[in-house]
């Protein structure tokens, strides 16, 4: 088989019909196929911005065909394969971007996804009540920076939003923690089945996902045949088993070395300090509350206290499944819980526990989760419950069971590091001076072999 290695081949595939594209891709070199995937992704972002702009233009200047529908979003859905809800989201974002040209510019340039643009717009449209108007440009630019680049993730952006909400903390409950919005609809269907549809706050979602985790993992057959059930089926089976165990008053099983429960990680100082103590020099208002920044504050003298997003100390709680949790909600949970301490050094890295044992204990796994927050391999978002503790230097070769020689890896990356032919020895894991794991790619991926950190570390 002849393999083409030309830039013209990449351009031809991207600009041509998708009919028969798989056959053409098989004739290309893998490097060209990678380039096609990246180019096509950039093209999708470009076309998305054009679609949003076109829909918004029709909203401002509709013709008779558009006026026949209840909104431009519904018109778009009726003339495409989009759902009405998706069409309305497109129209809503187009309208919102009119008020925020900086966000619109980054979205139109292809450096911002639709979902991230919607998150940033939502924050700017409804900022914390105590945030002065003068701080909005700074907050907007901070969120745009968090959402740009190939390492930008929704989790990273949500963390940045949580930090800003904590800086201008008010008594308002964040939407992700508002239990009044919770819904669970259970209705029998005509064919004798039951339809379940729900919408929960982050804490309830964390408990649900933690309870289902060990029950929904793929389970190979006795002969080693892989579990062929799709994720949706495994989740349904796990829910049925969870209900059955509850009705039988049985134990809930083990999840990643621990019984499933609600885990929230937060710095001790943030847990200890109450909001009333956060005022400068203990300043209070007449009613005893802490005054927030005002519109008259000068940004040059206003201490926004915005931490570097590359640091782990974000002044917000962290749940392994659902991500950021406000300090206020974390403190409320801490009023009635079992607190476990993890000793950290000045870089936020856990100190060693039980270094002379080969197997990682539950006491060691807890600080590992606090440090890595899941699979540490760059680009992986696997949650802690589905990870293994990997010895960077193998135990058989004298590698101790200490924090500087351990890293959490999902089963896929753990298997690749140990067994995949041609993979072992290509990637190198090193613990830096900050006592945090860094991954060095092989020259075939990055000729400069620039160390990469885990994308789960914000």
Short mmCIF file of C-alpha atoms in Angstrom, two decimals, residues 9-396:
data_model
loop_
_atom_site.label_atom_id
_atom_site.label_comp_id
_atom_site.label_asym_id
_atom_site.label_seq_id
_atom_site.Cartn_x
_atom_site.Cartn_y
_atom_site.Cartn_z
CA UNK A 9 -2.92 15.46 0.87
CA UNK A 10 -3.96 17.06 4.17
CA UNK A 11 -5.57 20.01 2.41
CA UNK A 12 -7.35 17.74 -0.05
CA UNK A 13 -8.96 15.69 2.72
CA UNK A 14 -10.03 18.67 4.82
CA UNK A 15 -11.55 20.55 1.86
CA UNK A 16 -13.28 17.59 0.21
CA UNK A 17 -16.42 15.58 0.91
CA UNK A 18 -16.40 13.14 3.80
CA UNK A 19 -17.78 10.38 1.58
CA UNK A 20 -15.12 7.67 1.38
CA UNK A 21 -12.79 9.65 3.65
CA UNK A 22 -11.75 6.61 5.71
CA UNK A 23 -10.25 4.94 2.66
CA UNK A 24 -8.28 8.08 1.85
CA UNK A 25 -7.05 8.42 5.44
CA UNK A 26 -5.64 4.88 5.42
CA UNK A 27 -3.38 5.87 2.52
CA UNK A 28 -1.87 8.75 4.50
CA UNK A 29 1.00 8.74 6.95
CA UNK A 30 -0.10 8.94 10.63
CA UNK A 31 1.54 12.37 10.96
CA UNK A 32 -0.72 13.65 8.18
CA UNK A 33 -3.78 12.09 9.80
CA UNK A 34 -2.90 13.87 13.05
CA UNK A 35 -2.61 17.13 11.15
CA UNK A 36 -6.00 16.51 9.54
CA UNK A 37 -7.64 15.93 12.93
CA UNK A 38 -6.15 19.14 14.33
CA UNK A 39 -7.01 21.17 11.22
CA UNK A 40 -10.55 19.83 11.14
CA UNK A 41 -10.99 20.73 14.83
CA UNK A 42 -9.85 24.30 14.16
CA UNK A 43 -12.20 24.46 11.19
CA UNK A 44 -15.11 23.35 13.37
CA UNK A 45 -14.38 26.20 15.82
CA UNK A 46 -14.27 28.66 12.92
CA UNK A 47 -17.56 27.43 11.47
CA UNK A 48 -19.16 27.46 14.91
CA UNK A 49 -18.36 31.15 15.34
CA UNK A 50 -19.76 31.86 11.87
CA UNK A 51 -22.98 29.99 12.72
CA UNK A 52 -23.42 31.91 15.97
CA UNK A 53 -22.86 35.22 14.17
CA UNK A 54 -25.26 34.28 11.35
CA UNK A 55 -28.00 33.23 13.75
CA UNK A 56 -27.61 36.43 15.76
CA UNK A 57 -27.75 38.51 12.58
CA UNK A 58 -31.03 36.82 11.68
CA UNK A 59 -32.28 37.55 15.20
CA UNK A 60 -31.62 41.26 14.65
CA UNK A 61 -32.78 41.29 11.02
CA UNK A 62 -35.24 38.40 10.45
CA UNK A 63 -37.11 37.79 7.21
CA UNK A 64 -40.55 36.23 6.76
CA UNK A 65 -39.23 32.67 6.97
CA UNK A 66 -37.55 33.25 10.32
CA UNK A 67 -40.55 35.14 11.70
CA UNK A 68 -42.71 32.04 11.20
CA UNK A 69 -40.92 30.41 14.16
CA UNK A 70 -40.77 31.17 17.86
CA UNK A 71 -37.24 32.46 17.78
CA UNK A 72 -34.21 32.10 15.54
CA UNK A 73 -33.01 29.07 17.48
CA UNK A 74 -36.19 27.16 16.69
CA UNK A 75 -35.92 28.15 13.02
CA UNK A 76 -32.34 26.81 12.93
CA UNK A 77 -33.37 23.51 14.53
CA UNK A 78 -36.20 23.04 12.02
CA UNK A 79 -33.83 23.48 9.07
CA UNK A 80 -30.93 21.40 10.41
CA UNK A 81 -30.45 18.19 12.40
CA UNK A 82 -30.02 20.19 15.63
CA UNK A 83 -32.36 19.89 18.59
CA UNK A 84 -34.45 22.95 19.47
CA UNK A 85 -32.60 23.33 22.79
CA UNK A 86 -29.27 23.44 20.93
CA UNK A 87 -30.58 26.00 18.46
CA UNK A 88 -31.74 28.19 21.32
CA UNK A 89 -28.35 27.94 23.04
CA UNK A 90 -26.69 29.15 19.84
CA UNK A 91 -29.09 32.09 19.56
CA UNK A 92 -28.67 32.94 23.24
CA UNK A 93 -24.87 33.02 23.00
CA UNK A 94 -24.99 35.19 19.87
CA UNK A 95 -27.18 37.72 21.64
CA UNK A 96 -25.01 37.72 24.78
CA UNK A 97 -21.77 38.26 22.85
CA UNK A 98 -23.02 41.64 21.64
CA UNK A 99 -22.33 43.04 25.12
CA UNK A 100 -18.88 41.50 25.45
CA UNK A 101 -16.76 42.25 22.36
CA UNK A 102 -13.57 40.92 23.99
CA UNK A 103 -15.16 37.49 24.46
CA UNK A 104 -16.60 37.67 20.95
CA UNK A 105 -13.19 38.45 19.46
CA UNK A 106 -11.54 35.44 21.12
CA UNK A 107 -14.47 33.20 20.12
CA UNK A 108 -14.36 34.41 16.51
CA UNK A 109 -10.59 33.86 16.35
CA UNK A 110 -11.07 30.17 17.15
CA UNK A 111 -9.33 30.39 20.54
CA UNK A 112 -12.47 29.77 22.59
CA UNK A 113 -14.95 26.91 22.41
CA UNK A 114 -18.70 27.38 22.42
CA UNK A 115 -19.07 25.85 25.90
CA UNK A 116 -16.30 27.96 27.41
CA UNK A 117 -17.66 31.14 25.83
CA UNK A 118 -21.07 30.39 27.35
CA UNK A 119 -19.53 29.87 30.82
CA UNK A 120 -17.59 33.14 30.69
CA UNK A 121 -20.59 35.08 29.39
CA UNK A 122 -22.77 33.66 32.16
CA UNK A 123 -20.27 34.88 34.78
CA UNK A 124 -20.00 38.33 33.22
CA UNK A 125 -23.77 38.69 32.91
CA UNK A 126 -24.37 37.69 36.53
CA UNK A 127 -21.18 38.47 38.50
CA UNK A 128 -21.06 38.19 42.31
CA UNK A 129 -23.10 40.97 43.88
CA UNK A 130 -20.17 42.25 45.93
CA UNK A 131 -17.87 42.56 42.92
CA UNK A 132 -17.31 46.18 41.83
CA UNK A 133 -17.92 47.04 38.18
CA UNK A 134 -14.28 48.09 37.85
CA UNK A 135 -13.18 44.50 38.54
CA UNK A 136 -15.18 43.00 35.67
CA UNK A 137 -12.53 43.54 32.94
CA UNK A 138 -9.87 41.90 35.13
CA UNK A 139 -12.13 38.92 35.89
CA UNK A 140 -13.13 38.60 32.23
CA UNK A 141 -9.51 38.58 31.06
CA UNK A 142 -8.60 36.05 33.77
CA UNK A 143 -11.32 33.67 32.57
CA UNK A 144 -10.34 34.16 28.93
CA UNK A 145 -6.76 33.26 29.80
CA UNK A 146 -7.91 30.15 31.67
CA UNK A 147 -9.99 29.07 28.66
CA UNK A 148 -7.32 29.58 25.98
CA UNK A 149 -4.75 27.15 24.65
CA UNK A 150 -4.75 23.40 24.10
CA UNK A 151 -4.43 22.75 27.86
CA UNK A 152 -7.65 24.62 28.63
CA UNK A 153 -10.31 22.39 30.16
CA UNK A 154 -13.79 22.99 31.51
CA UNK A 155 -12.57 21.95 34.97
CA UNK A 156 -9.79 24.54 34.84
CA UNK A 157 -12.26 27.25 33.80
CA UNK A 158 -14.73 26.26 36.50
CA UNK A 159 -11.95 26.49 39.07
CA UNK A 160 -11.12 29.99 37.92
CA UNK A 161 -14.79 30.97 38.21
CA UNK A 162 -14.96 29.46 41.70
CA UNK A 163 -11.90 31.44 42.77
CA UNK A 164 -13.43 34.69 41.53
CA UNK A 165 -16.72 33.90 43.25
CA UNK A 166 -14.80 33.25 46.47
CA UNK A 167 -12.90 36.54 46.15
CA UNK A 168 -16.20 38.43 46.05
CA UNK A 169 -18.06 36.01 48.27
CA UNK A 170 -21.70 36.86 48.94
CA UNK A 171 -24.61 35.16 50.61
CA UNK A 172 -25.96 33.98 47.26
CA UNK A 173 -25.80 30.22 46.71
CA UNK A 174 -23.92 29.31 43.50
CA UNK A 175 -26.15 27.51 40.96
CA UNK A 176 -23.99 24.39 41.21
CA UNK A 177 -24.77 24.17 44.96
CA UNK A 178 -28.41 25.32 44.99
CA UNK A 179 -30.42 22.34 46.24
CA UNK A 180 -33.69 24.15 45.48
CA UNK A 181 -33.01 23.46 41.80
CA UNK A 182 -32.74 19.72 42.32
CA UNK A 183 -35.20 17.61 40.35
CA UNK A 184 -35.79 13.88 39.98
CA UNK A 185 -38.55 12.76 37.66
CA UNK A 186 -39.53 9.09 37.75
CA UNK A 187 -42.38 8.03 35.50
CA UNK A 188 -43.64 4.63 34.25
CA UNK A 189 -43.72 4.26 30.46
CA UNK A 190 -46.36 2.61 28.31
CA UNK A 191 -44.17 -0.42 27.64
CA UNK A 192 -43.83 -1.24 31.33
CA UNK A 193 -40.47 0.39 31.95
CA UNK A 194 -39.52 3.39 34.10
CA UNK A 195 -37.97 6.62 32.82
CA UNK A 196 -35.65 8.51 35.20
CA UNK A 197 -34.45 12.06 34.64
CA UNK A 198 -32.72 14.23 37.21
CA UNK A 199 -30.77 17.43 37.82
CA UNK A 200 -28.77 17.67 41.06
CA UNK A 201 -26.41 20.04 42.83
CA UNK A 202 -22.70 19.24 42.82
CA UNK A 203 -22.59 17.72 46.31
CA UNK A 204 -25.48 15.35 45.62
CA UNK A 205 -23.90 14.48 42.27
CA UNK A 206 -20.59 13.74 43.98
CA UNK A 207 -22.27 11.36 46.42
CA UNK A 208 -24.17 9.63 43.62
CA UNK A 209 -21.10 9.17 41.43
CA UNK A 210 -19.02 7.96 44.38
CA UNK A 211 -21.69 5.40 45.30
CA UNK A 212 -21.95 4.13 41.72
CA UNK A 213 -18.23 4.14 40.97
CA UNK A 214 -17.16 0.68 42.13
CA UNK A 215 -20.43 -0.86 40.92
CA UNK A 216 -20.21 0.58 37.40
CA UNK A 217 -16.61 -0.32 36.56
CA UNK A 218 -16.13 -2.78 33.65
CA UNK A 219 -16.07 -6.33 35.00
CA UNK A 220 -14.32 -8.99 32.86
CA UNK A 221 -15.87 -12.45 32.65
CA UNK A 222 -14.29 -15.39 34.50
CA UNK A 223 -12.47 -16.42 31.34
CA UNK A 224 -10.97 -12.93 30.97
CA UNK A 225 -13.34 -11.72 28.25
CA UNK A 226 -13.63 -7.91 28.46
CA UNK A 227 -16.88 -6.39 29.68
CA UNK A 228 -18.83 -5.49 26.53
CA UNK A 229 -21.54 -3.49 28.29
CA UNK A 230 -21.65 0.19 27.24
CA UNK A 231 -21.23 2.80 29.96
CA UNK A 232 -24.95 3.59 30.07
CA UNK A 233 -25.80 -0.07 30.71
CA UNK A 234 -23.12 -0.38 33.40
CA UNK A 235 -24.51 2.73 35.12
CA UNK A 236 -28.05 1.31 35.02
CA UNK A 237 -26.86 -2.03 36.42
CA UNK A 238 -24.95 -0.17 39.14
CA UNK A 239 -28.04 1.83 40.11
CA UNK A 240 -30.09 -1.36 40.35
CA UNK A 241 -27.42 -2.98 42.52
CA UNK A 242 -27.18 0.12 44.72
CA UNK A 243 -30.94 0.09 45.32
CA UNK A 244 -30.88 -3.64 45.99
CA UNK A 245 -28.09 -3.26 48.56
CA UNK A 246 -29.89 -0.42 50.25
CA UNK A 247 -33.10 -2.43 50.52
CA UNK A 248 -31.12 -5.40 51.83
CA UNK A 249 -29.32 -3.10 54.29
CA UNK A 250 -26.01 -4.43 52.95
CA UNK A 251 -22.56 -2.86 52.77
CA UNK A 252 -21.77 -0.54 49.88
CA UNK A 253 -18.50 -2.18 48.86
CA UNK A 254 -15.08 -0.71 48.25
CA UNK A 255 -14.21 2.09 45.81
CA UNK A 256 -10.51 2.65 44.97
CA UNK A 257 -9.39 1.29 48.34
CA UNK A 258 -12.04 3.19 50.33
CA UNK A 259 -15.71 2.86 51.05
CA UNK A 260 -17.70 5.26 48.85
CA UNK A 261 -18.60 8.51 50.58
CA UNK A 262 -18.36 12.23 49.97
CA UNK A 263 -14.71 13.34 49.71
CA UNK A 264 -13.88 17.06 49.70
CA UNK A 265 -10.28 18.31 49.67
CA UNK A 266 -9.52 21.83 50.94
CA UNK A 267 -6.63 23.64 52.58
CA UNK A 268 -6.90 23.63 56.37
CA UNK A 269 -6.45 27.39 56.67
CA UNK A 270 -9.34 28.01 54.29
CA UNK A 271 -11.52 25.60 56.23
CA UNK A 272 -10.63 27.28 59.53
CA UNK A 273 -11.11 30.91 58.51
CA UNK A 274 -14.69 32.12 58.48
CA UNK A 275 -15.84 34.77 56.07
CA UNK A 276 -16.26 37.23 58.92
CA UNK A 277 -12.48 36.96 59.47
CA UNK A 278 -11.65 37.77 55.86
CA UNK A 279 -12.14 41.51 56.14
CA UNK A 280 -9.10 43.71 56.09
CA UNK A 281 -7.91 44.35 59.67
CA UNK A 282 -11.22 42.97 60.95
CA UNK A 283 -13.27 45.75 59.39
CA UNK A 284 -17.04 45.31 59.66
CA UNK A 285 -20.16 47.17 58.68
CA UNK A 286 -22.75 48.41 61.08
CA UNK A 287 -24.57 45.08 61.13
CA UNK A 288 -21.36 43.17 61.93
CA UNK A 289 -20.82 41.74 58.44
CA UNK A 290 -17.67 42.08 56.38
CA UNK A 291 -17.82 44.89 53.83
CA UNK A 292 -17.28 43.93 50.22
CA UNK A 293 -15.44 45.96 47.57
CA UNK A 294 -17.36 48.87 46.14
CA UNK A 295 -17.61 50.48 42.73
CA UNK A 296 -15.53 53.39 44.00
CA UNK A 297 -12.52 51.22 44.76
CA UNK A 298 -9.56 51.84 42.47
CA UNK A 299 -8.28 48.68 40.82
CA UNK A 300 -4.74 49.94 41.26
CA UNK A 301 -5.19 49.91 45.05
CA UNK A 302 -7.79 47.14 45.32
CA UNK A 303 -6.18 43.88 46.43
CA UNK A 304 -8.00 41.37 44.31
CA UNK A 305 -5.97 38.55 45.82
CA UNK A 306 -6.25 36.52 42.63
CA UNK A 307 -3.96 33.50 42.96
CA UNK A 308 -1.90 32.15 40.13
CA UNK A 309 -4.05 29.56 38.40
CA UNK A 310 -0.98 27.37 38.06
CA UNK A 311 -0.87 26.97 41.83
CA UNK A 312 -2.87 24.33 43.69
CA UNK A 313 -3.91 26.65 46.51
CA UNK A 314 -7.12 27.94 44.93
CA UNK A 315 -9.03 28.74 48.11
CA UNK A 316 -11.88 26.45 47.01
CA UNK A 317 -12.82 22.90 47.85
CA UNK A 318 -12.31 20.06 45.40
CA UNK A 319 -14.48 16.98 44.88
CA UNK A 320 -12.89 14.07 42.97
CA UNK A 321 -15.88 13.61 40.64
CA UNK A 322 -17.56 17.03 40.39
CA UNK A 323 -14.59 19.38 40.78
CA UNK A 324 -14.72 22.77 42.58
CA UNK A 325 -16.88 23.45 45.63
CA UNK A 326 -17.22 26.81 47.32
CA UNK A 327 -15.53 27.37 50.67
CA UNK A 328 -18.88 28.17 52.29
CA UNK A 329 -20.41 24.87 51.26
CA UNK A 330 -17.25 22.99 52.26
CA UNK A 331 -17.35 24.55 55.73
CA UNK A 332 -20.99 23.54 56.12
CA UNK A 333 -20.16 19.93 55.25
CA UNK A 334 -17.21 20.02 57.68
CA UNK A 335 -19.59 20.78 60.56
CA UNK A 336 -20.72 17.15 60.57
CA UNK A 337 -18.08 14.93 59.03
CA UNK A 338 -14.98 12.86 59.71
CA UNK A 339 -11.98 15.10 59.04
CA UNK A 340 -8.78 13.51 57.77
CA UNK A 341 -5.52 15.45 57.79
CA UNK A 342 -2.95 15.28 54.98
CA UNK A 343 0.41 16.84 55.84
CA UNK A 344 1.83 18.96 53.00
CA UNK A 345 5.14 20.69 52.39
CA UNK A 346 5.56 24.30 51.29
CA UNK A 347 4.78 23.32 47.67
CA UNK A 348 1.54 21.58 48.56
CA UNK A 349 3.00 18.09 48.08
CA UNK A 350 2.07 15.39 50.65
CA UNK A 351 4.72 14.17 53.07
CA UNK A 352 5.62 10.48 53.15
CA UNK A 353 3.71 7.79 55.00
CA UNK A 354 4.80 4.13 55.43
CA UNK A 355 7.77 4.15 53.01
CA UNK A 356 8.91 0.58 53.64
CA UNK A 357 5.84 -1.29 52.32
CA UNK A 358 5.49 -2.35 48.68
CA UNK A 359 1.73 -1.91 48.41
CA UNK A 360 0.25 1.56 48.75
CA UNK A 361 -1.91 1.77 51.85
CA UNK A 362 -5.17 3.66 52.29
CA UNK A 363 -3.24 6.16 54.41
CA UNK A 364 -0.95 6.86 51.42
CA UNK A 365 -3.68 6.82 48.81
CA UNK A 366 -5.50 9.70 50.51
CA UNK A 367 -2.62 12.20 50.10
CA UNK A 368 -1.95 10.86 46.59
CA UNK A 369 -5.52 11.78 45.65
CA UNK A 370 -5.08 15.18 47.28
CA UNK A 371 -1.98 15.76 45.14
CA UNK A 372 -2.85 14.22 41.75
CA UNK A 373 -6.68 14.51 41.83
CA UNK A 374 -6.91 11.55 39.44
CA UNK A 375 -4.76 10.11 36.67
CA UNK A 376 -1.71 12.37 36.48
CA UNK A 377 -0.89 11.54 32.84
CA UNK A 378 -1.15 14.72 30.70
CA UNK A 379 -4.55 15.06 29.07
CA UNK A 380 -6.25 12.34 31.14
CA UNK A 381 -9.28 13.18 33.27
CA UNK A 382 -9.84 9.80 34.92
CA UNK A 383 -11.17 10.20 38.48
CA UNK A 384 -9.19 8.93 41.51
CA UNK A 385 -11.48 5.95 42.14
CA UNK A 386 -10.45 4.43 38.80
CA UNK A 387 -6.68 4.87 39.19
CA UNK A 388 -3.77 2.75 40.40
CA UNK A 389 -0.77 3.90 42.43
CA UNK A 390 2.29 3.46 40.18
CA UNK A 391 5.90 3.23 41.41
CA UNK A 392 7.96 5.57 39.21
CA UNK A 393 11.02 3.46 40.01
CA UNK A 394 9.82 -0.12 40.31
CA UNK A 395 9.82 -1.68 43.79
CA UNK A 396 11.84 -4.64 42.48
#
